[in-house]
Amino acid sequence: MLEDIGPELRVLVVDDNPQNRELLSAFLEVAGCEVEEAAGGQAAIDRLIAGSEPVDVVVLDIMMPRVSGFQVLAALKHDPKARDIPVIIVTALNETSDVERSMDAGAADFLSKPVIQDELVARVCAQAAIRRAERDLAEVETLTRA
C-alpha cells in the first residue's frame, strides 16, 4: 500500500509518552515511512508551523499535559501552512463523543489504543493518498484556468 503513494511518506508522531511514540514510530518505519517524533503538543505546533520540512500526515495523541491534542489540532487548522495536513487521532479515548469532537475539530481519522499496526499503516497511507489527490486536483484546476 505504501508503495502506491511513494516511499518518501513523512509522518510526525506526537505523544507525551515515550513508549507510545516509540511503538507508533516503529510500526510506521517498518512500513517504510520516514518518521519524526514530537514529545508534546507545543513541540508539535513548533515543528508543524515553524518547521521547514513539510509532513504528509500527523499521528496525534489527545491527552497530553500543557498543550492537548485538541489544542494542537486547533492551532494547525488556523495556520494556512499546516491546515491541510491530515491528522489521525490515536488515543485511549474511545467514546462516540470523543470521535465526534475529534472530527469536529478537524481530524481526518480516529484510532483508539491499543493500535493495530496494519490498521495504523493503512489509515496513514489512505490519508496521504487523499492529500496527494487533492493537491493533484488543485494543480489541474489551476492549469485549466490559465
C-alpha positions as MATLAB code, in Angstrom:
seq = 'MLEDIGPELRVLVVDDNPQNRELLSAFLEVAGCEVEEAAGGQAAIDRLIAGSEPVDVVVLDIMMPRVSGFQVLAALKHDPKARDIPVIIVTALNETSDVERSMDAGAADFLSKPVIQDELVARVCAQAAIRRAERDLAEVETLTRA';
ca = [
       0.000    0.000    0.000;
       2.810    2.429    0.865;
       4.434    1.858   -2.496;
       1.257    3.174   -4.161;
       1.847    6.642   -2.712;
       5.628    6.651   -2.643;
       8.239    5.550   -0.161;
       9.025    9.091    0.961;
       5.933    9.396    3.168;
       6.769   11.687    6.116;
       4.814   11.218    9.332;
       5.001   13.186   12.581;
       4.089   11.114   15.657;
       3.005   13.252   18.627;
       2.604   11.691   22.063;
       3.880   12.665   25.503;
       4.520    9.011   26.376;
       7.921    7.875   25.020;
       6.849    4.212   24.796;
       3.783    5.127   22.735;
       5.881    7.285   20.397;
       8.430    4.507   20.020;
       5.779    1.889   19.226;
       3.883    4.029   16.714;
       7.133    5.119   15.077;
       8.328    1.514   14.819;
       5.034    0.446   13.208;
       5.367    3.181   10.594;
       9.102    2.775    9.990;
       8.687   -0.954    9.331;
       6.154    0.040    6.665;
       8.730    2.335    5.062;
       7.628    5.731    6.372;
      10.048    8.442    7.370;
       9.024    9.249   10.940;
       9.683   12.231   13.164;
       8.563   12.473   16.770;
       7.301   15.286   18.979;
       7.162   14.748   22.741;
       4.224   17.055   23.337;
       1.700   19.462   21.932;
       3.863   22.579   21.869;
       6.713   20.691   20.202;
       4.255   19.537   17.522;
       2.968   23.062   16.920;
       6.504   24.419   16.695;
       7.521   21.686   14.260;
       4.475   21.927   12.030;
       4.056   25.677   11.874;
       7.670   26.854   12.046;
       9.372   23.781   10.571;
      10.870   23.922    7.125;
      10.241   20.335    6.050;
       6.571   19.521    5.443;
       4.998   16.320    6.698;
       2.353   14.275    4.920;
       0.407   13.039    7.959;
       0.311   13.721   11.700;
      -0.469   10.950   14.203;
      -1.629   12.807   17.310;
      -2.451   11.825   20.882;
      -5.176   13.839   22.609;
      -4.418   13.536   26.302;
      -1.140   15.392   26.816;
      -0.143   17.816   29.568;
       0.078   21.592   28.969;
      -0.969   21.559   25.295;
      -3.569   18.903   24.455;
      -4.087   17.246   21.102;
      -7.237   19.328   20.629;
      -5.178   22.499   21.097;
      -2.627   21.238   18.580;
      -5.400   20.465   16.117;
      -6.920   23.939   16.575;
      -3.543   25.609   16.010;
      -2.934   23.593   12.833;
      -6.362   24.292   11.388;
      -5.827   28.038   11.897;
      -2.446   28.101   10.153;
      -2.505   28.395    6.341;
       0.741   26.413    6.028;
      -0.436   23.482    8.158;
      -4.228   23.377    7.861;
      -4.306   20.820    5.048;
      -2.089   18.261    6.782;
      -4.279   15.279    7.660;
      -4.311   14.477   11.366;
      -5.074   10.999   12.667;
      -6.034   10.964   16.323;
      -4.590    7.980   18.208;
      -5.817    7.978   21.788;
      -7.016    5.932   24.723;
     -10.326    7.790   24.463;
     -12.934    5.616   22.791;
     -16.394    7.069   23.338;
     -18.510    8.157   20.378;
     -18.408   11.707   21.728;
     -14.588   11.614   21.591;
     -14.679   10.615   17.937;
     -17.246   13.313   17.160;
     -15.272   16.006   18.993;
     -12.096   14.999   17.156;
     -13.747   15.082   13.757;
     -15.492   18.382   14.524;
     -12.088   19.825   15.470;
     -10.706   18.866   12.046;
      -9.194   15.410   12.475;
      -9.142   13.264    9.352;
      -9.387    9.944   11.213;
      -9.543    8.431   14.702;
      -7.992    5.291   16.190;
      -8.335    4.025   19.753;
      -5.390    2.497   21.587;
      -4.144   -0.153   21.547;
      -3.370    0.361   17.885;
      -3.110   -2.474   15.400;
      -0.080   -1.971   13.153;
      -1.775   -2.819    9.844;
      -4.714   -0.546   10.631;
      -2.442    2.384   11.515;
      -0.380    1.966    8.353;
      -3.494    1.608    6.185;
      -5.045    4.765    7.602;
      -1.837    6.787    7.306;
      -1.456    5.665    3.695;
      -5.106    6.451    2.946;
      -4.815    9.972    4.348;
      -1.580   10.601    2.457;
      -3.174    9.368   -0.773;
      -6.205   11.616   -0.256;
      -3.986   14.629    0.379;
      -1.907   13.948   -2.718;
      -5.032   13.513   -4.842;
      -6.368   16.844   -3.558;
      -3.075   18.557   -4.446;
      -3.095   16.983   -7.910;
      -6.675   18.133   -8.458;
      -5.796   21.667   -7.377;
      -2.894   21.698   -9.854;
      -5.169   20.546  -12.680;
      -7.737   23.197  -11.778;
      -5.034   25.867  -11.780;
      -3.779   24.738  -15.195;
      -7.258   24.668  -16.727;
      -7.956   28.220  -15.507;
      -4.786   29.544  -17.138;
];
